[in-house]
């Protein structure tokens, strides 16, 4: 009977696997046309100062609006694009679009805004990566200090020596570096000490249960305190509730990003939000309304 069950499970697994492979193949083919058909768009999710609730920056997040399949999530197509190499032209488009938009915002007088861009592993590993960043800054007359590159721990750990050298070159340019999804990789404290980074983004998985789970609370507090001792700024990802905000404030987290404040939005919507110059009071009203 157990055998029978095993076989059924295997068949189910197999069927699911085939379906999944089919989907991946479809997406891979569709990706080929998507750039030329202009199916991609960048959304921007605001980041806020924990104390003043001023908008300090935005993270550019890729969206694929397929004409028939609808909206496809980055987690569904970025791994595919990475394994096929399609991530290279796609990442170039992302970086260029984000820099262009950041330059526009600067021209409109939003001087303090940081534009954060996710960098893929393949993109970072390319020998011309630093040059390509410098070229874009030049092209859009964007001060390097307005650009923040988000790298994951695994990117930094996989090619440690050349990665650290690149970070120093980027730092020399004046570009900011943030470590994304922090806590999910295996960075040791001593390793962090050698990295020229400005910011750590605490992964959403720790923030999610930070109120209920004392382990997540302990990890979050430890990350903040360690980062501050190293003069590194801390932003919490995935902040969704008032209780999380209170906890993070109490433990001196510097910045917030999450649905509680704002979801990722199209460029035009972000401009409206910036134009409306929401004060802390207005934001507080907005969020308290959302709470009910
Ligand atoms: P990430 O860089 O960690 O981005 C944060 C993700 O968390 C985004 O998902 C964002 O929409 C989501 N998020 C933000 N606040 C909340 C919240 O309060 N609750 C919940 N449940 N989610 C929240 P998204 O846009 O689906 O992106 C997923 C991942 O895909 C990103 O994680 C990043 O690793 C990757 N990605 C997105 N855009 C790009 C890109 O342009 N280039 C590269 N290489 N990767 C990208
Ligand atoms: Mg990110
Ligand atoms: Mg993240
Ligand atoms: Mg992530």
Tab-separated table of C-alpha atoms and ligand atoms in Angstrom:
chain	number	residue	atom	x	y	z
A	1	UNK	CA	0.000	0.000	0.000
A	2	UNK	CA	2.844	2.291	0.844
A	3	UNK	CA	4.363	1.414	-2.490
A	4	UNK	CA	1.138	2.305	-4.258
A	5	UNK	CA	1.024	5.579	-2.435
A	6	UNK	CA	4.629	6.216	-3.363
A	7	UNK	CA	3.902	5.613	-7.015
A	8	UNK	CA	0.917	7.919	-6.987
A	9	UNK	CA	2.922	10.582	-5.290
A	10	UNK	CA	5.568	10.129	-7.928
A	11	UNK	CA	3.026	10.451	-10.728
A	12	UNK	CA	1.602	13.573	-9.185
A	13	UNK	CA	5.064	14.946	-8.734
A	14	UNK	CA	5.931	14.075	-12.294
A	15	UNK	CA	2.831	15.710	-13.683
A	16	UNK	CA	3.490	18.863	-11.669
A	17	UNK	CA	7.076	18.838	-12.775
A	18	UNK	CA	6.105	18.578	-16.431
A	19	UNK	CA	3.645	21.382	-16.041
A	20	UNK	CA	6.282	23.489	-14.348
A	21	UNK	CA	8.881	22.735	-17.021
A	22	UNK	CA	6.358	23.590	-19.708
A	23	UNK	CA	5.643	26.883	-18.056
A	24	UNK	CA	9.318	27.694	-17.746
A	25	UNK	CA	9.870	26.920	-21.386
A	26	UNK	CA	6.953	29.133	-22.376
A	27	UNK	CA	8.211	32.006	-20.246
A	28	UNK	CA	11.696	31.626	-21.650
A	29	UNK	CA	10.380	31.913	-25.205
A	30	UNK	CA	8.119	34.798	-24.303
A	31	UNK	CA	11.009	36.615	-22.606
A	32	UNK	CA	12.785	36.690	-25.951
A	33	UNK	CA	10.155	39.039	-27.382
A	34	UNK	CA	9.247	40.890	-24.233
A	35	UNK	CA	12.017	43.488	-24.307
A	36	UNK	CA	11.466	44.492	-27.913
A	37	UNK	CA	7.694	44.536	-27.369
A	38	UNK	CA	8.189	46.840	-24.398
A	39	UNK	CA	6.296	44.581	-22.011
A	40	UNK	CA	8.458	45.524	-19.038
A	41	UNK	CA	7.862	48.371	-16.667
A	42	UNK	CA	9.581	49.540	-13.512
A	43	UNK	CA	7.486	50.095	-10.423
A	44	UNK	CA	8.879	52.080	-7.533
A	45	UNK	CA	8.343	51.345	-3.862
A	46	UNK	CA	8.960	54.237	-1.448
A	47	UNK	CA	11.281	53.985	1.530
A	48	UNK	CA	10.748	56.144	4.599
A	49	UNK	CA	12.843	57.558	7.395
A	50	UNK	CA	11.796	55.784	10.593
A	51	UNK	CA	11.679	58.931	12.676
A	52	UNK	CA	10.368	61.653	10.353
A	53	UNK	CA	8.563	59.393	7.856
A	54	UNK	CA	10.113	61.485	5.104
A	55	UNK	CA	10.427	59.679	1.803
A	56	UNK	CA	14.142	58.932	1.550
A	57	UNK	CA	14.284	56.766	-1.535
A	58	UNK	CA	12.579	54.278	-3.801
A	59	UNK	CA	13.371	50.744	-4.879
A	60	UNK	CA	12.910	49.983	-8.561
A	61	UNK	CA	11.029	46.693	-9.000
A	62	UNK	CA	10.622	45.008	-12.351
A	63	UNK	CA	7.151	44.186	-13.678
A	64	UNK	CA	6.327	42.108	-16.738
A	65	UNK	CA	2.938	42.748	-18.260
A	66	UNK	CA	2.457	39.968	-20.748
A	67	UNK	CA	-0.285	40.690	-23.326
A	68	UNK	CA	-2.091	37.375	-22.726
A	69	UNK	CA	-0.537	35.814	-19.610
A	70	UNK	CA	-1.063	38.993	-17.603
A	71	UNK	CA	1.221	40.258	-14.880
A	72	UNK	CA	4.127	37.891	-14.213
A	73	UNK	CA	5.992	38.177	-10.910
A	74	UNK	CA	9.767	38.733	-10.877
A	75	UNK	CA	10.221	35.579	-8.803
A	76	UNK	CA	8.664	33.652	-11.713
A	77	UNK	CA	10.787	35.021	-14.527
A	78	UNK	CA	14.043	36.390	-13.090
A	79	UNK	CA	15.470	32.932	-12.267
A	80	UNK	CA	14.598	31.836	-15.809
A	81	UNK	CA	16.197	34.928	-17.310
A	82	UNK	CA	19.281	34.267	-15.188
A	83	UNK	CA	19.676	30.696	-16.349
A	84	UNK	CA	19.187	31.625	-20.012
A	85	UNK	CA	21.400	34.707	-19.956
A	86	UNK	CA	18.461	36.914	-20.939
A	87	UNK	CA	18.991	38.665	-17.631
A	88	UNK	CA	21.881	40.634	-19.172
A	89	UNK	CA	19.924	42.779	-21.655
A	90	UNK	CA	17.047	42.919	-19.179
A	91	UNK	CA	19.270	44.206	-16.361
A	92	UNK	CA	20.782	46.786	-18.669
A	93	UNK	CA	17.293	48.029	-19.442
A	94	UNK	CA	16.430	48.154	-15.729
A	95	UNK	CA	19.523	50.111	-14.744
A	96	UNK	CA	19.141	52.553	-17.606
A	97	UNK	CA	15.425	53.124	-17.003
A	98	UNK	CA	15.963	53.625	-13.270
A	99	UNK	CA	18.845	56.077	-13.840
A	100	UNK	CA	16.791	57.993	-16.409
A	101	UNK	CA	13.864	58.301	-14.025
A	102	UNK	CA	16.130	59.267	-11.115
A	103	UNK	CA	17.596	62.032	-13.273
A	104	UNK	CA	14.078	63.296	-14.085
A	105	UNK	CA	13.149	63.367	-10.410
A	106	UNK	CA	16.316	65.278	-9.642
A	107	UNK	CA	15.466	67.848	-12.318
A	108	UNK	CA	12.091	68.326	-10.637
A	109	UNK	CA	13.856	69.159	-7.411
A	110	UNK	CA	13.727	65.925	-5.421
A	111	UNK	CA	17.321	66.082	-4.341
A	112	UNK	CA	17.352	63.743	-1.397
A	113	UNK	CA	15.847	60.753	-3.145
A	114	UNK	CA	17.894	57.608	-3.468
A	115	UNK	CA	17.169	55.287	-6.402
A	116	UNK	CA	17.767	51.672	-5.346
A	117	UNK	CA	18.219	49.083	-8.110
A	118	UNK	CA	18.435	45.302	-7.719
A	119	UNK	CA	21.518	43.845	-9.338
A	120	UNK	CA	21.569	40.258	-10.560
A	121	UNK	CA	24.481	37.962	-10.017
A	122	UNK	CA	25.387	37.624	-13.718
A	123	UNK	CA	25.172	41.372	-14.198
A	124	UNK	CA	27.514	42.055	-11.299
A	125	UNK	CA	29.999	39.412	-12.436
A	126	UNK	CA	30.488	40.972	-15.858
A	127	UNK	CA	33.903	42.548	-16.229
A	128	UNK	CA	32.433	45.798	-17.553
A	129	UNK	CA	29.854	46.213	-14.787
A	130	UNK	CA	31.505	49.145	-13.000
A	131	UNK	CA	32.197	50.891	-16.306
A	132	UNK	CA	28.600	50.466	-17.398
A	133	UNK	CA	27.398	52.114	-14.182
A	134	UNK	CA	29.853	55.005	-14.642
A	135	UNK	CA	28.700	55.445	-18.252
A	136	UNK	CA	25.038	55.654	-17.236
A	137	UNK	CA	25.726	58.189	-14.484
A	138	UNK	CA	27.556	60.303	-17.053
A	139	UNK	CA	24.850	59.900	-19.687
A	140	UNK	CA	22.057	61.035	-17.346
A	141	UNK	CA	24.174	63.503	-15.378
A	142	UNK	CA	23.145	61.650	-12.271
A	143	UNK	CA	25.221	62.209	-9.123
A	144	UNK	CA	26.594	58.823	-8.052
A	145	UNK	CA	25.247	59.415	-4.543
A	146	UNK	CA	21.656	59.182	-5.842
A	147	UNK	CA	22.155	55.599	-6.947
A	148	UNK	CA	22.076	52.605	-4.628
A	149	UNK	CA	22.821	49.107	-5.872
A	150	UNK	CA	21.165	46.223	-4.029
A	151	UNK	CA	23.291	43.093	-3.908
A	152	UNK	CA	22.540	39.853	-2.101
A	153	UNK	CA	24.932	38.126	0.251
A	154	UNK	CA	25.272	35.219	-2.168
A	155	UNK	CA	26.540	37.539	-4.916
A	156	UNK	CA	29.193	38.867	-2.577
A	157	UNK	CA	30.173	35.470	-1.240
A	158	UNK	CA	30.352	33.579	-4.520
A	159	UNK	CA	33.216	35.547	-6.037
A	160	UNK	CA	34.546	37.074	-2.900
A	161	UNK	CA	37.818	38.628	-4.013
A	162	UNK	CA	36.715	40.135	-7.288
A	163	UNK	CA	33.401	41.144	-5.697
A	164	UNK	CA	35.117	43.131	-2.969
A	165	UNK	CA	37.343	44.807	-5.527
A	166	UNK	CA	34.275	45.835	-7.518
A	167	UNK	CA	32.610	47.203	-4.407
A	168	UNK	CA	35.640	49.399	-3.797
A	169	UNK	CA	35.508	50.651	-7.382
A	170	UNK	CA	31.816	51.458	-6.989
A	171	UNK	CA	32.505	53.188	-3.717
A	172	UNK	CA	35.190	55.251	-5.424
A	173	UNK	CA	32.557	56.332	-7.964
A	174	UNK	CA	30.326	57.398	-5.076
A	175	UNK	CA	27.570	54.841	-5.644
A	176	UNK	CA	25.856	53.415	-2.547
A	177	UNK	CA	25.719	49.689	-1.863
A	178	UNK	CA	22.993	47.905	0.089
A	179	UNK	CA	22.922	44.244	1.036
A	180	UNK	CA	19.482	42.900	0.151
A	181	UNK	CA	17.594	40.124	1.977
A	182	UNK	CA	20.097	40.359	4.794
A	183	UNK	CA	20.121	37.439	7.221
A	184	UNK	CA	19.126	34.806	4.687
A	185	UNK	CA	22.699	34.182	3.485
A	186	UNK	CA	25.739	33.308	5.475
A	187	UNK	CA	27.593	36.567	5.956
A	188	UNK	CA	29.613	36.537	9.106
A	189	UNK	CA	30.146	39.655	11.124
A	190	UNK	CA	33.863	39.653	10.400
A	191	UNK	CA	33.108	39.452	6.690
A	192	UNK	CA	30.821	42.478	6.798
A	193	UNK	CA	33.557	44.509	8.400
A	194	UNK	CA	35.580	44.367	5.184
A	195	UNK	CA	32.790	45.454	2.869
A	196	UNK	CA	32.396	49.095	1.821
A	197	UNK	CA	28.620	49.103	2.152
A	198	UNK	CA	26.230	51.771	3.411
A	199	UNK	CA	23.067	49.835	4.077
A	200	UNK	CA	21.618	46.511	5.141
A	201	UNK	CA	18.075	45.502	4.247
A	202	UNK	CA	16.689	43.119	6.868
A	203	UNK	CA	14.876	40.369	5.035
A	204	UNK	CA	11.097	40.348	5.114
A	205	UNK	CA	11.068	36.838	6.598
A	206	UNK	CA	12.394	38.208	9.905
A	207	UNK	CA	10.083	41.219	9.950
A	208	UNK	CA	6.991	39.137	9.232
A	209	UNK	CA	6.941	37.422	12.636
A	210	UNK	CA	9.043	39.881	14.595
A	211	UNK	CA	6.218	40.518	17.045
A	212	UNK	CA	5.289	36.885	17.710
A	213	UNK	CA	8.553	35.038	17.330
A	214	UNK	CA	11.230	35.844	19.876
A	215	UNK	CA	13.934	34.352	17.670
A	216	UNK	CA	13.069	36.677	14.812
A	217	UNK	CA	12.956	39.545	17.282
A	218	UNK	CA	16.390	38.639	18.621
A	219	UNK	CA	17.874	38.336	15.143
A	220	UNK	CA	16.380	41.647	14.079
A	221	UNK	CA	17.728	43.438	17.147
A	222	UNK	CA	21.146	41.843	16.681
A	223	UNK	CA	21.329	42.860	13.013
A	224	UNK	CA	20.423	46.461	13.833
A	225	UNK	CA	22.890	46.733	16.673
A	226	UNK	CA	25.712	45.100	14.741
A	227	UNK	CA	25.102	47.280	11.679
A	228	UNK	CA	25.106	50.433	13.770
A	229	UNK	CA	28.410	49.509	15.367
A	230	UNK	CA	29.804	49.263	11.849
A	231	UNK	CA	28.211	52.609	10.843
A	232	UNK	CA	25.827	50.855	8.484
A	233	UNK	CA	22.250	52.074	7.972
A	234	UNK	CA	19.425	49.563	8.448
A	235	UNK	CA	16.174	49.373	6.522
A	236	UNK	CA	13.421	46.851	7.294
A	237	UNK	CA	11.730	45.185	4.317
A	238	UNK	CA	8.118	44.059	4.298
A	239	UNK	CA	6.806	46.274	7.083
A	240	UNK	CA	3.067	45.623	7.135
A	241	UNK	CA	1.730	46.538	10.576
A	242	UNK	CA	1.726	49.281	13.148
A	243	UNK	CA	3.151	46.876	15.742
A	244	UNK	CA	6.143	46.138	13.514
A	245	UNK	CA	6.723	49.875	13.075
A	246	UNK	CA	6.691	50.380	16.841
A	247	UNK	CA	9.061	47.484	17.466
A	248	UNK	CA	11.505	48.632	14.786
A	249	UNK	CA	11.435	52.224	16.011
A	250	UNK	CA	12.057	51.103	19.555
A	251	UNK	CA	15.137	49.229	18.393
A	252	UNK	CA	16.404	52.120	16.256
A	253	UNK	CA	15.893	50.742	12.789
A	254	UNK	CA	16.637	53.667	10.434
A	255	UNK	CA	14.214	53.182	7.567
A	256	UNK	CA	11.051	51.340	6.547
A	257	UNK	CA	9.836	49.802	3.323
A	258	UNK	CA	6.598	47.885	3.134
A	259	UNK	CA	2.911	47.692	2.314
A	260	UNK	CA	2.027	49.465	5.560
A	261	UNK	CA	3.341	52.670	3.997
A	262	UNK	CA	3.239	52.087	0.261
A	263	UNK	CA	3.200	49.318	-2.306
A	264	UNK	CA	5.376	49.372	-5.427
A	265	UNK	CA	3.730	51.776	-7.917
A	266	UNK	CA	4.158	53.006	-11.495
A	267	UNK	CA	6.369	56.067	-12.073
A	268	UNK	CA	3.388	58.371	-12.664
A	269	UNK	CA	1.818	57.384	-9.361
A	270	UNK	CA	5.064	57.977	-7.493
A	271	UNK	CA	5.268	61.449	-9.007
A	272	UNK	CA	1.780	62.192	-7.730
A	273	UNK	CA	2.779	61.032	-4.266
A	274	UNK	CA	5.916	63.178	-4.352
A	275	UNK	CA	3.977	66.142	-5.718
A	276	UNK	CA	1.410	65.943	-2.966
A	277	UNK	CA	4.224	66.441	-0.425
A	278	UNK	CA	2.579	64.353	2.222
A	279	UNK	CA	3.572	65.382	5.665
A	280	UNK	CA	4.139	62.982	8.491
A	281	UNK	CA	0.674	63.815	9.827
A	282	UNK	CA	-0.970	63.007	6.505
A	283	UNK	CA	0.875	59.725	6.232
A	284	UNK	CA	-0.084	58.876	9.787
A	285	UNK	CA	-3.724	59.580	8.954
A	286	UNK	CA	-3.452	57.449	5.830
A	287	UNK	CA	-1.975	54.546	7.729
A	288	UNK	CA	-4.376	54.795	10.649
A	289	UNK	CA	-7.274	54.744	8.188
A	290	UNK	CA	-5.797	51.633	6.646
A	291	UNK	CA	-5.609	50.067	10.090
A	292	UNK	CA	-9.408	50.121	10.566
B	1	LIG	P1	13.548	42.291	-3.187
B	1	LIG	O1	14.618	43.046	-3.871
B	1	LIG	O2	13.804	41.814	-1.818
B	1	LIG	O3	12.285	43.247	-3.261
B	1	LIG	C1	11.311	43.352	-2.258
B	1	LIG	C2	10.098	42.509	-2.613
B	1	LIG	O4	9.205	42.523	-1.498
B	1	LIG	C3	9.304	43.060	-3.779
B	1	LIG	O5	8.722	41.945	-4.447
B	1	LIG	C4	8.225	43.882	-3.086
B	1	LIG	O6	7.074	44.082	-3.877
B	1	LIG	C5	7.938	43.013	-1.901
B	1	LIG	N1	7.390	43.753	-0.759
B	1	LIG	C6	7.685	45.000	-0.353
B	1	LIG	N2	7.014	45.327	0.758
B	1	LIG	C7	6.257	44.255	1.069
B	1	LIG	C8	5.327	43.951	2.133
B	1	LIG	O7	5.070	44.773	3.024
B	1	LIG	N3	4.745	42.739	2.118
B	1	LIG	C9	5.018	41.807	1.164
B	1	LIG	N4	4.389	40.632	1.218
B	1	LIG	N5	5.887	42.041	0.146
B	1	LIG	C10	6.500	43.244	0.110
B	1	LIG	P2	8.762	41.804	-6.025
B	1	LIG	O8	8.598	43.138	-6.679
B	1	LIG	O9	7.825	40.710	-6.392
B	1	LIG	O10	10.252	41.346	-6.308
B	1	LIG	C11	10.711	40.103	-5.850
B	1	LIG	C12	12.195	39.982	-6.042
B	1	LIG	O11	12.540	39.950	-7.428
B	1	LIG	C13	12.982	41.153	-5.468
B	1	LIG	O12	13.129	41.006	-4.072
B	1	LIG	C14	14.278	41.019	-6.231
B	1	LIG	O13	15.094	40.023	-5.664
B	1	LIG	C15	13.792	40.544	-7.590
B	1	LIG	N6	13.708	41.710	-8.500
B	1	LIG	C16	12.707	42.600	-8.651
B	1	LIG	N7	13.030	43.525	-9.584
B	1	LIG	C17	14.268	43.202	-10.021
B	1	LIG	C18	15.174	43.781	-10.990
B	1	LIG	O14	14.907	44.808	-11.631
B	1	LIG	N8	16.368	43.143	-11.184
B	1	LIG	C19	16.720	42.015	-10.478
B	1	LIG	N9	17.909	41.459	-10.719
B	1	LIG	N10	15.907	41.472	-9.549
B	1	LIG	C20	14.701	42.055	-9.324
B	2	LIG	MG1	15.747	44.547	-3.413
B	3	LIG	MG1	14.916	42.145	-0.337
B	4	LIG	MG1	14.347	39.029	-2.443
